[in-house]
Every structure is written in C-alpha cells, then in structure tokens.
Tab-separated table of C-alpha atoms in Angstrom:
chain	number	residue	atom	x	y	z
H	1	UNK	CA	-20.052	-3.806	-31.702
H	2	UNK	CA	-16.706	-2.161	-32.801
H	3	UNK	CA	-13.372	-4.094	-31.752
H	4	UNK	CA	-12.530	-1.256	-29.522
H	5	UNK	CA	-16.087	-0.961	-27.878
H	6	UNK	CA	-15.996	-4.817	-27.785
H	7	UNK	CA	-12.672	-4.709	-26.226
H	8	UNK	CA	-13.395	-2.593	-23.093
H	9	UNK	CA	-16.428	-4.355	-22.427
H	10	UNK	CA	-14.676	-7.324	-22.073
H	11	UNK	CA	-11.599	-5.396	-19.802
H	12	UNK	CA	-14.715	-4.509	-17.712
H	13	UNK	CA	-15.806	-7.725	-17.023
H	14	UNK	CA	-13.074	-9.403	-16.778
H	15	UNK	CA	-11.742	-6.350	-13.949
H	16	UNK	CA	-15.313	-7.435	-12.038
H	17	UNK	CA	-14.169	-10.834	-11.885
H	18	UNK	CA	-10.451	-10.353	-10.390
H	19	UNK	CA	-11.947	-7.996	-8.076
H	20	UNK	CA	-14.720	-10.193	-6.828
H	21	UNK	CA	-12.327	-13.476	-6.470
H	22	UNK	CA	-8.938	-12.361	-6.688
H	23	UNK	CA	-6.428	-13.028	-8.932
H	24	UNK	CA	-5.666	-16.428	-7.674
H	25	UNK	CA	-9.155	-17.781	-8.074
H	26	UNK	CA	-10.166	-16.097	-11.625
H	27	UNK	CA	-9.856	-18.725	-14.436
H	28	UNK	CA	-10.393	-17.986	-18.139
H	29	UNK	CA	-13.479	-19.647	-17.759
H	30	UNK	CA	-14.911	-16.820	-15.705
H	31	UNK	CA	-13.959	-14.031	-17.739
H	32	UNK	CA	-15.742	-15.962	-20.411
H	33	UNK	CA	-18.749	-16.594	-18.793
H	34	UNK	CA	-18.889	-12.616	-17.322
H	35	UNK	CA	-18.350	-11.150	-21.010
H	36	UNK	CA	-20.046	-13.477	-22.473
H	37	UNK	CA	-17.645	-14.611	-25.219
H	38	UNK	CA	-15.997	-18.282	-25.748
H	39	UNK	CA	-11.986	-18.486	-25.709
H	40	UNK	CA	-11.338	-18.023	-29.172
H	41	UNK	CA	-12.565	-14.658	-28.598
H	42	UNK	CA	-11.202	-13.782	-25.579
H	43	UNK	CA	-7.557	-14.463	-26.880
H	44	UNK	CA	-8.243	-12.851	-29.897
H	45	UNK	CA	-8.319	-9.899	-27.838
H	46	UNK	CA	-5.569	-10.831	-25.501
H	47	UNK	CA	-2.584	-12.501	-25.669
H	48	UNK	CA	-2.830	-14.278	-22.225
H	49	UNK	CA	-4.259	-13.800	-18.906
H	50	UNK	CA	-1.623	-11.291	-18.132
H	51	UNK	CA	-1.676	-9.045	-20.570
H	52	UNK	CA	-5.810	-9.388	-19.442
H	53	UNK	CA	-4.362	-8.489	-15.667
H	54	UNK	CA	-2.463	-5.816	-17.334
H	55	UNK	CA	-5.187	-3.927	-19.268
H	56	UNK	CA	-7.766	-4.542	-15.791
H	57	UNK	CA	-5.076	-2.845	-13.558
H	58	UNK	CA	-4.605	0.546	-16.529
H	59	UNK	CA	-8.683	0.436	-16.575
H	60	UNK	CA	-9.602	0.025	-12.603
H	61	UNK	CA	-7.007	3.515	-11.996
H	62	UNK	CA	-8.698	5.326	-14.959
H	63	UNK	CA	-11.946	4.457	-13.355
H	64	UNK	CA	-10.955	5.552	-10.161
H	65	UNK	CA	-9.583	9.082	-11.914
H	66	UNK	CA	-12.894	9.635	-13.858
H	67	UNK	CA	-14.787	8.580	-10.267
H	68	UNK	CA	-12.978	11.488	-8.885
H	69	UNK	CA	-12.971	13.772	-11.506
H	70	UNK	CA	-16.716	13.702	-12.344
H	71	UNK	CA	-17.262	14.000	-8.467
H	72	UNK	CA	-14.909	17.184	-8.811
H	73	UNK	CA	-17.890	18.316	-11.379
H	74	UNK	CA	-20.632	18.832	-8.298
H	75	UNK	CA	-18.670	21.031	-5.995
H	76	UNK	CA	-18.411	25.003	-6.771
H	77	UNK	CA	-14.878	26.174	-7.139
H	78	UNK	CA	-12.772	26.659	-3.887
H	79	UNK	CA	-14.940	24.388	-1.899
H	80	UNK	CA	-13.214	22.840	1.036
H	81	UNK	CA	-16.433	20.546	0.986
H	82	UNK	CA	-14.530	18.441	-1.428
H	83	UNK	CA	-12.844	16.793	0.890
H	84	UNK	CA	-14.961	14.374	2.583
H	85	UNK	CA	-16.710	13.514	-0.798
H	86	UNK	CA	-13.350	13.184	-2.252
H	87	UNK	CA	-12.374	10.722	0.722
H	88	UNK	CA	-15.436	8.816	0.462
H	89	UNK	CA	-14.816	8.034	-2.922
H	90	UNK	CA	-11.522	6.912	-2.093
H	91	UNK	CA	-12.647	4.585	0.807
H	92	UNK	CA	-15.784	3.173	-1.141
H	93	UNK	CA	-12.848	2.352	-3.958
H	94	UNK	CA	-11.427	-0.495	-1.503
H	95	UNK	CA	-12.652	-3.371	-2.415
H	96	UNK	CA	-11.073	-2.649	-6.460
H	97	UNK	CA	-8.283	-0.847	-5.042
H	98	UNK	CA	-6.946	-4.365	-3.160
H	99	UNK	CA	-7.330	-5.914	-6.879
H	100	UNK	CA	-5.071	-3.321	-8.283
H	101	UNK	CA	-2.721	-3.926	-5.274
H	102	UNK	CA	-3.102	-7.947	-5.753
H	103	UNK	CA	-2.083	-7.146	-9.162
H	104	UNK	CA	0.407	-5.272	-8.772
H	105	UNK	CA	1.984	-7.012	-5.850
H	106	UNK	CA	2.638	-10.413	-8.263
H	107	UNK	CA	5.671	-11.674	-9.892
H	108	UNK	CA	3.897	-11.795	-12.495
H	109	UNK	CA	3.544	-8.027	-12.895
H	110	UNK	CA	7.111	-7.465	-12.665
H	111	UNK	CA	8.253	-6.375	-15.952
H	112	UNK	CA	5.162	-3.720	-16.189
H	113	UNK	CA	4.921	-2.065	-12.962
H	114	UNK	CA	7.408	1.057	-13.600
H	115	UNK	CA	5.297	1.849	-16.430
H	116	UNK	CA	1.933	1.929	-14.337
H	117	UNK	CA	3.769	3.649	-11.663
H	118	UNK	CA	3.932	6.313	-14.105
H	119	UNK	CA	0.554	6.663	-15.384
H	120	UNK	CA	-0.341	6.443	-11.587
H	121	UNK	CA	1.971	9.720	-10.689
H	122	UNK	CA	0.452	10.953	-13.881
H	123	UNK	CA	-2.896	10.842	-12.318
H	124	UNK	CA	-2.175	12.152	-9.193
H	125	UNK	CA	-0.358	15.188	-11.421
H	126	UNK	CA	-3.601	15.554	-13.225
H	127	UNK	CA	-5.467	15.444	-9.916
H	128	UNK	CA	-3.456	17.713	-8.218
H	129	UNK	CA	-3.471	20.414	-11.069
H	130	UNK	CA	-7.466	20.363	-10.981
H	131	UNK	CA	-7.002	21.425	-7.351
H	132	UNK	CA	-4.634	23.847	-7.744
H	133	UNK	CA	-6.900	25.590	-10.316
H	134	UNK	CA	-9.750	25.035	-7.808
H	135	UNK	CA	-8.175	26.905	-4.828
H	136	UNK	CA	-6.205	29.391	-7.273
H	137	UNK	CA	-3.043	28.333	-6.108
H	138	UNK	CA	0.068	27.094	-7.628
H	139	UNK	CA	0.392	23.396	-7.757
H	140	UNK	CA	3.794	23.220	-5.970
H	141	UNK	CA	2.203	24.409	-2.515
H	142	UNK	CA	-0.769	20.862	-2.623
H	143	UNK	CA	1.705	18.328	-4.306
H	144	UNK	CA	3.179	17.146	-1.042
H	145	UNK	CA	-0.662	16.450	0.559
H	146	UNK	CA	-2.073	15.112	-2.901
H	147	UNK	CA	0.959	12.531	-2.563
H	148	UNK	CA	-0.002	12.100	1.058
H	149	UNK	CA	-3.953	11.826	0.366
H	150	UNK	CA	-3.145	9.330	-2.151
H	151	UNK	CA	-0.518	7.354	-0.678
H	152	UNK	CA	-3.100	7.329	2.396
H	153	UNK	CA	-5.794	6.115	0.360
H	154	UNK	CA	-3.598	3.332	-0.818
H	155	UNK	CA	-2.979	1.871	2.500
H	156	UNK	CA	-6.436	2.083	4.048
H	157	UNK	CA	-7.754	0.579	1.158
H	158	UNK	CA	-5.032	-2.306	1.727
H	159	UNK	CA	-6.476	-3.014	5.442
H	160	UNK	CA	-9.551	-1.549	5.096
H	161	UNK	CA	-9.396	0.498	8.552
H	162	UNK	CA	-12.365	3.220	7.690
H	163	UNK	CA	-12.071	4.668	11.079
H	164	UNK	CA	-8.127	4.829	11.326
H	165	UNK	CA	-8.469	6.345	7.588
H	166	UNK	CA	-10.836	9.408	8.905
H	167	UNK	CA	-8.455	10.330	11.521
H	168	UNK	CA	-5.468	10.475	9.338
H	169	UNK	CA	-7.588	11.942	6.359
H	170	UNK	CA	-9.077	14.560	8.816
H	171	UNK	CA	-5.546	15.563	9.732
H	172	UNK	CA	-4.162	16.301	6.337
H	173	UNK	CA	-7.411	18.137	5.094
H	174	UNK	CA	-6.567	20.537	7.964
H	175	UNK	CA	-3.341	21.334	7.172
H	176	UNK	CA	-3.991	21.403	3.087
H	177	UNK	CA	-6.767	23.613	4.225
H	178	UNK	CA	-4.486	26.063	5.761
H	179	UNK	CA	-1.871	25.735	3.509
H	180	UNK	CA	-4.297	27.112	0.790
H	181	UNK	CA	-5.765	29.495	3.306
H	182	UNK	CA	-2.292	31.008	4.432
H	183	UNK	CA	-0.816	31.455	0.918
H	184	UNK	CA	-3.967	33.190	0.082
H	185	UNK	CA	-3.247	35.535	3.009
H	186	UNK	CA	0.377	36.547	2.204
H	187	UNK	CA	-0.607	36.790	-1.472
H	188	UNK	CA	-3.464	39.277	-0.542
H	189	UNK	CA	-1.015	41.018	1.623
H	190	UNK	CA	1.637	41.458	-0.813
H	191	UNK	CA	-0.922	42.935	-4.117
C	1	UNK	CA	12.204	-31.999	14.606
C	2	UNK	CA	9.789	-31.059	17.368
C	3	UNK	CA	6.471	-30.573	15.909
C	4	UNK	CA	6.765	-26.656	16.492
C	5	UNK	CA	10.042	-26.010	14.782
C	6	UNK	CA	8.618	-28.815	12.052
C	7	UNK	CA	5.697	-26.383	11.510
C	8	UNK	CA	7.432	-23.081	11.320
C	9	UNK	CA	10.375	-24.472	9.077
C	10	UNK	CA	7.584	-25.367	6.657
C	11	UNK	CA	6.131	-21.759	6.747
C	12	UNK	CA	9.419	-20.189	6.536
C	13	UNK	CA	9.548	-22.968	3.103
C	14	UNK	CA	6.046	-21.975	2.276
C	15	UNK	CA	6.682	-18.177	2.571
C	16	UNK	CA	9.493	-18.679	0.305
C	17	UNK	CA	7.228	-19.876	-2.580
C	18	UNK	CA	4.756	-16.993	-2.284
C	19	UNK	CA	7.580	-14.553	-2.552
C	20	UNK	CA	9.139	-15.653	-5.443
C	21	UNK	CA	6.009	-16.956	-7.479
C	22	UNK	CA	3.132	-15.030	-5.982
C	23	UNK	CA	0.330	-16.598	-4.605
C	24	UNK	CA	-1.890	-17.173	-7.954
C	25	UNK	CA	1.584	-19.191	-9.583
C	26	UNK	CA	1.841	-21.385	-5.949
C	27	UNK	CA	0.869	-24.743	-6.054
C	28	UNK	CA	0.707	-27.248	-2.790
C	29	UNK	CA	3.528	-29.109	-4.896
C	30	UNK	CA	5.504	-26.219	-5.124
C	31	UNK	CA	5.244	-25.892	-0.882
C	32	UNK	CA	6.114	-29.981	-0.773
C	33	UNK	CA	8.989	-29.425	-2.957
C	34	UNK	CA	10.252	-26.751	-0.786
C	35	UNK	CA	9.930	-28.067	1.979
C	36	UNK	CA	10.623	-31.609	1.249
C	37	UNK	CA	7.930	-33.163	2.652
C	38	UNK	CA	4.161	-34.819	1.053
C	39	UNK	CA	1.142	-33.562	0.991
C	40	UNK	CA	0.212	-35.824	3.820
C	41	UNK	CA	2.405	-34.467	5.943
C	42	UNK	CA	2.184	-30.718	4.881
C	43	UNK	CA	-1.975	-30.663	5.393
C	44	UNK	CA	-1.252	-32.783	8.961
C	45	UNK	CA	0.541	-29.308	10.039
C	46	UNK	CA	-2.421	-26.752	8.095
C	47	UNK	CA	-5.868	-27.395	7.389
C	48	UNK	CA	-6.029	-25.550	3.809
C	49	UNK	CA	-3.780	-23.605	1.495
C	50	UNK	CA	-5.989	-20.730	3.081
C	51	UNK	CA	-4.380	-21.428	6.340
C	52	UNK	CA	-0.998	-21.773	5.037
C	53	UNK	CA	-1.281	-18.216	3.784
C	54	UNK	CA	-2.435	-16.553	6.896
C	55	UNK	CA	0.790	-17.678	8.649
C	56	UNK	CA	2.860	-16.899	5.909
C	57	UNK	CA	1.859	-13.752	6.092
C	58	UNK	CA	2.387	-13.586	10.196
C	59	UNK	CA	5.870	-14.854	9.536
C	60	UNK	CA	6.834	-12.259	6.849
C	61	UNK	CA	5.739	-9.462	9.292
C	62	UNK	CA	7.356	-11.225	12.542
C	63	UNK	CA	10.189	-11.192	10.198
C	64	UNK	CA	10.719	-7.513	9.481
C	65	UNK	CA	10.162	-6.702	13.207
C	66	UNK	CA	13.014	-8.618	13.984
C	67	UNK	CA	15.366	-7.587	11.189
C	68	UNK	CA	14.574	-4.247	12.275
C	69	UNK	CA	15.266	-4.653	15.988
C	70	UNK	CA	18.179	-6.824	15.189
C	71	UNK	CA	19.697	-3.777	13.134
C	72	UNK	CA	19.022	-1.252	16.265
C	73	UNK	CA	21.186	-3.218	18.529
C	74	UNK	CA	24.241	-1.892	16.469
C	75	UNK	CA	23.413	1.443	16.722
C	76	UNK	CA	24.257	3.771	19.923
C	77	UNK	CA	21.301	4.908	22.093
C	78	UNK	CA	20.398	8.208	20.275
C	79	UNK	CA	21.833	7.813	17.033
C	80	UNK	CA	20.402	9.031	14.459
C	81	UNK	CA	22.145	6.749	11.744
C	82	UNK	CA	19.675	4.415	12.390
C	83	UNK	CA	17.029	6.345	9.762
C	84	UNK	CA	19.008	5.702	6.653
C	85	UNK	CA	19.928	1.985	7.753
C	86	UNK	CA	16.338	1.137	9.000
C	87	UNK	CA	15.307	2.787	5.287
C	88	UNK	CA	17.464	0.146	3.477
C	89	UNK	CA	16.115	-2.597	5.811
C	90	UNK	CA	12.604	-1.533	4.720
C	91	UNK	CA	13.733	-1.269	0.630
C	92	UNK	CA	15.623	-4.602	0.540
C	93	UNK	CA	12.520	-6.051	1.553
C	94	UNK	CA	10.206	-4.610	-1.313
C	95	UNK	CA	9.990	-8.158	-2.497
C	96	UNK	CA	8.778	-9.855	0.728
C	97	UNK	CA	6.541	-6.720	0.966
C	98	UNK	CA	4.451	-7.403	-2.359
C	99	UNK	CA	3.683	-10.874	-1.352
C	100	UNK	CA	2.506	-9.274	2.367
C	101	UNK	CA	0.421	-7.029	-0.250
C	102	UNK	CA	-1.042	-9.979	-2.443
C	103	UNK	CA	-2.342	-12.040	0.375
C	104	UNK	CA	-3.922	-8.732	2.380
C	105	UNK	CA	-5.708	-7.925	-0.615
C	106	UNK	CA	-7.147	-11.059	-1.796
C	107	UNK	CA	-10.442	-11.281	-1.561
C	108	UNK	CA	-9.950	-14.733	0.110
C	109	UNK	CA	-7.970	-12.747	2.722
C	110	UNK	CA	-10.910	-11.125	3.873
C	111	UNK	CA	-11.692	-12.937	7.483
C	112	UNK	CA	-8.235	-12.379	8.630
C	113	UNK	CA	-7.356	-9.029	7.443
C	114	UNK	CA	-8.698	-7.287	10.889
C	115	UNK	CA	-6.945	-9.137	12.786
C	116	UNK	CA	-3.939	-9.080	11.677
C	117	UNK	CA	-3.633	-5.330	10.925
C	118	UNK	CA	-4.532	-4.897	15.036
C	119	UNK	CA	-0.989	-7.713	15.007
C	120	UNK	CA	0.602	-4.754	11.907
C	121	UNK	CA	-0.179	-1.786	14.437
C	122	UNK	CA	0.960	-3.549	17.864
C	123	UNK	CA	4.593	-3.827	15.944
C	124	UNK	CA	4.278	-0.034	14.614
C	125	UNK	CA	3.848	0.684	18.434
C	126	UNK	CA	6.818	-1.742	19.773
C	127	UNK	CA	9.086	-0.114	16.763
C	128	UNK	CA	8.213	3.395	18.056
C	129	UNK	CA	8.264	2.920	21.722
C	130	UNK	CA	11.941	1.145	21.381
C	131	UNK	CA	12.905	4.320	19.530
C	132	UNK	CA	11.108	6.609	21.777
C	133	UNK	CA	13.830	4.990	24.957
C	134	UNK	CA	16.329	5.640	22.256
C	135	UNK	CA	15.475	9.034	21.947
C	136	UNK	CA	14.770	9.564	25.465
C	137	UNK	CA	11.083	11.449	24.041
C	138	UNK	CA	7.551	10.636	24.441
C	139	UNK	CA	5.992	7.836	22.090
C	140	UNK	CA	3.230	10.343	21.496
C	141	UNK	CA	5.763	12.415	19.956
C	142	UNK	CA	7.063	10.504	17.361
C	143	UNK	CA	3.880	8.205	16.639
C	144	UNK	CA	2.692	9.961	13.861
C	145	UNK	CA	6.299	9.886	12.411
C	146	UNK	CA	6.407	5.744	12.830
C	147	UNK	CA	2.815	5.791	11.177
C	148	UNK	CA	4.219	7.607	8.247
C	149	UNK	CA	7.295	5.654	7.410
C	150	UNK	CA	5.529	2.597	7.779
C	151	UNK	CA	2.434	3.802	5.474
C	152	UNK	CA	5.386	5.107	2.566
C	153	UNK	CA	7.365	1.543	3.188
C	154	UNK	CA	3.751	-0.044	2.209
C	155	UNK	CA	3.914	2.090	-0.606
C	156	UNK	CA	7.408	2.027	-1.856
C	157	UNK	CA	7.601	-1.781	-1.486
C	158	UNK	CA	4.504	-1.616	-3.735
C	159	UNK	CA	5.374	0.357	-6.814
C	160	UNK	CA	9.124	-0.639	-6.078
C	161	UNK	CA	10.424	2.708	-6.683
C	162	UNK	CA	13.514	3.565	-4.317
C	163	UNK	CA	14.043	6.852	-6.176
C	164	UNK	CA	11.127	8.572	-5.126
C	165	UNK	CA	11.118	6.705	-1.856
C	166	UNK	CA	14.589	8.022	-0.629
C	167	UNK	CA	13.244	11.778	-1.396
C	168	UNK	CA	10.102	11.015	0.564
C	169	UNK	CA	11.910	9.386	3.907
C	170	UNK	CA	14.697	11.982	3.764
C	171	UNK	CA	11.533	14.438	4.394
C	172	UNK	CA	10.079	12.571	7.200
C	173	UNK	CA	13.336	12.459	8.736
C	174	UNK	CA	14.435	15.500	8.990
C	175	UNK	CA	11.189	16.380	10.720
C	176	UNK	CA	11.198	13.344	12.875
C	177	UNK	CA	14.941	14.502	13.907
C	178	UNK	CA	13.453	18.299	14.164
C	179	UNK	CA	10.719	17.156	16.479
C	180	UNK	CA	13.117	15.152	18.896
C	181	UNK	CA	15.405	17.927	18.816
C	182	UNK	CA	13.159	20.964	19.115
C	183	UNK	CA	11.633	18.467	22.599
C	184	UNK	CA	14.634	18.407	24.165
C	185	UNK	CA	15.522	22.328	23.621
C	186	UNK	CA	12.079	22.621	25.330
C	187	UNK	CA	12.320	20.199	28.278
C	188	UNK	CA	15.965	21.537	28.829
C	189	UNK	CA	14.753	25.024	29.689
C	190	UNK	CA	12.153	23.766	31.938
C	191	UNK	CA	14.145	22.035	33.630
C-alpha cells in the first residue's frame, strides 16, 4: 500500500472510531485495533492524537461534500427535487456531524479551528456555485439560503430534532425556490 | 452548606473544568481540585462522571438565560438597544458555548439529548415571549426571529468567528425591527 493510500485508510478508521465513541472515550488503542496497525505505525503517521483529531475533522467535511456532490450527479439540471434528497443527506450525516462538532467544540482544537472554518465556507462556496450553475442563476441571489441550509443542518444535526429540521428546511426551500423562480421572471421580462 | 447549594456549587466547579479543558482533558481529580472536595464526597452528590455532565450542561444553559434576562432589565420597555447588547452577551460566551456543544454531541450524550433540547426550546420561548411584552407584538411574530438568532449563536459560538457573526445578526435585526415596526403601522390603522 502507498504511504498516502495507507494514510487515509487509517484517517478513515480512526474518524469511525471518534464518531462511534466520542472523542472522550477513543484511546490509541482503538484506532489501532480499527486500522489494524500497532503504535509504531500509527505515530509514524501522526504526530499525536490531535493532529489524528485534526486530519478526521478535514476528512469527515470532505466526505460530507463528495456525499453531496455525487448526490448532485442523479438529479437533471434545474431540479427543485434536489432538495429533499439534499436534506436527507444532511440529516442522515448526524451522527458524524456531532463528531465534527465534538471536535471542534474542544480546547484542544483551539489553535486550528479558523483554518477549518475556512475550508468549511470554502465548501459551502463550492456548493453554492454548483447550484447557481444548476438553476442558471448568479451565485449572489442563493448565498444567503446555502448559509442558512447549512447553518440549519449544523444545528439539527447537534440535537438531532428530524421533525423540527423538516419544518425549518421546508421553509427555506420555499423561499430559495422562489427566489430562483422570480429572478428568472424579471430576467425573461427584461431580454 | 445545605446539601442543595453544596451540590450546585460543585457543578458550577465542575462546569468550570469542562470549559476550560473540554470534556476528553477532564479528570474526576480535576472536578475534586476545583471544587475542593474528595472523590467520596463528589460521587455522594452524582452517581457517574456521566451524571456530572448532564447537569453541567443544565447549568451552562440556566446560565445564559439568566445573563440574558439580567441584561434586559437595563434596557427600557421597547428599546431596541437591546439587539446589539444581547449579541455581545451571546459572543462573550462562545467559550461556555463549545463545551454546551461537546457534551450534546458526544455519543455518550445520547439518552439525554431529547430532553434537554425540549429544556433549550422552553428558554427560546421564555426569551421571545419576554421580548414579545417588550415589544408590545405577538410571540408568533417574532418566533421565527428568536429561532434564528439562537440557531446562528449555536453556530458562531462554534466556529468562533465574530466577524461573520456581526454581519449575519445585523441582518436578522433589521428584519426583526422591520417586522415589529411594519405590526404596529398595521394595528395602528385598524384601530
């Protein structure tokens, strides 16, 4: 196995463990018994279990942006049927969602959090530009309700209220929905 | 030291720890330090560290309610000054927030997270039914507003970026101001 191939597979495993037990009750010992590797290796990977926590919380939002993103992949272009599949995704991403949240919630995650805040707007940038391109519209008009979806997402995932999620999800699909629809309108008009 | 005010000055103690350390760096030496008492005496008051948790995390939400009602009562009825000082109240407390955050979304969490998100949403509804008498409006009219700031607090406290936060609530203000306003135009020519 190549060091990078090697590498993820352990950042894979070790992400399962944190978000089956949490960050306080993950020992070394797990992640070594989940990747299969003995100490030695795992810190010749890593330089400690928080630079593990680190790589886990970068990999669980790039799994969560692919998740979306191949989901994207089924749905013809300008589909408002996006949306519930979109949301489900979201809501079925709890469970690994409250590890990124455990994560980074800690102390210990101080010093790196600005820097994943960033890749995390970058994301929703990313996300929000796919949509844009979707629904031929410019990317200014859905930033607000991407923001909103995601911020959304974030909570509900945090208390895991499904039902309290639909209602507020339902809400802002409508009024993305005819965002796109009445900037469609006054562009048609004004051709 | 009654045995109540014994017990809550040892979760105020315990609380303490979890903020500063996060949960995964607090020990039960680390609470009997804190609190000065032993072991004995600190699992006489709690069954479990698990227990211990769940009321920290009752205090540290018991606590913001009653920063934030303690900050109204210097404000005039129908001021609006209250939104950028309530906004500060909510950003100062990013800290206490992330440990709120870490013991939610611990997997070990689990069993009590229903329960107390019904206690999260009761305060969401005192908060916006004292403002609604402020405001002399409907509490259905400003729910959604409460819901909002609440859900970006969550998120601010989170990622611990006031920047982006201060451009978010100044949005949600201005339409929560809007919407009182535009109700009383509306009332006042029905009248």
């Amino acid at each position: 196995m190549k060091q990078t191939i090697k590498k993820n597979y352990i950042i894979e495993k070790c992400y399962e463990c944190f978000v089956k037990n949490g960050i306080e009750n993950t020992t070394t010992r797990d992640f070594c018994a989940a990747a299969d590797v003995n100490a030695n290796t795992l810190y010749y990977y890593f330089d400690s279990k928080n630079e593990i926590l680190v790589e886990c919380v970068n990999y669980g939002y790039m799994q969560l942006e692919s998740t979306l993103f191949d989901a994207l992949k089924e749905f013809d272009k300008s589909s408002f049927d996006i949306f519930p599949r979109l949301t489900k995704i979201g809501l079925d991403y709890a469970p690994k969602m409250r590890f990124l949240h455990q994560a980074v919630s800690s102390p210990a995650y101080e010093e790196y959090r600005e820097d994943q805040f960033k890749k995390v707007n970058a994301f929703y940038d990313r996300l929000g530009m796919e949509l844009a391109e979707r629904f031929d519209c410019p990317y200014e008009l859905i930033k607000d309700y991407i923001y909103e979806i995601m911020t959304l997402l974030s909570y509900f995932s945090l208390w895991g209220s499904r039902d309290m999620a639909a209602i507020q999800f339902n809400r802002i699909f409508i009024d993305f929905k005819n965002a796109i629809t009445n900037y469609r309108e006054i562009r048609s008009l004004m051709e």
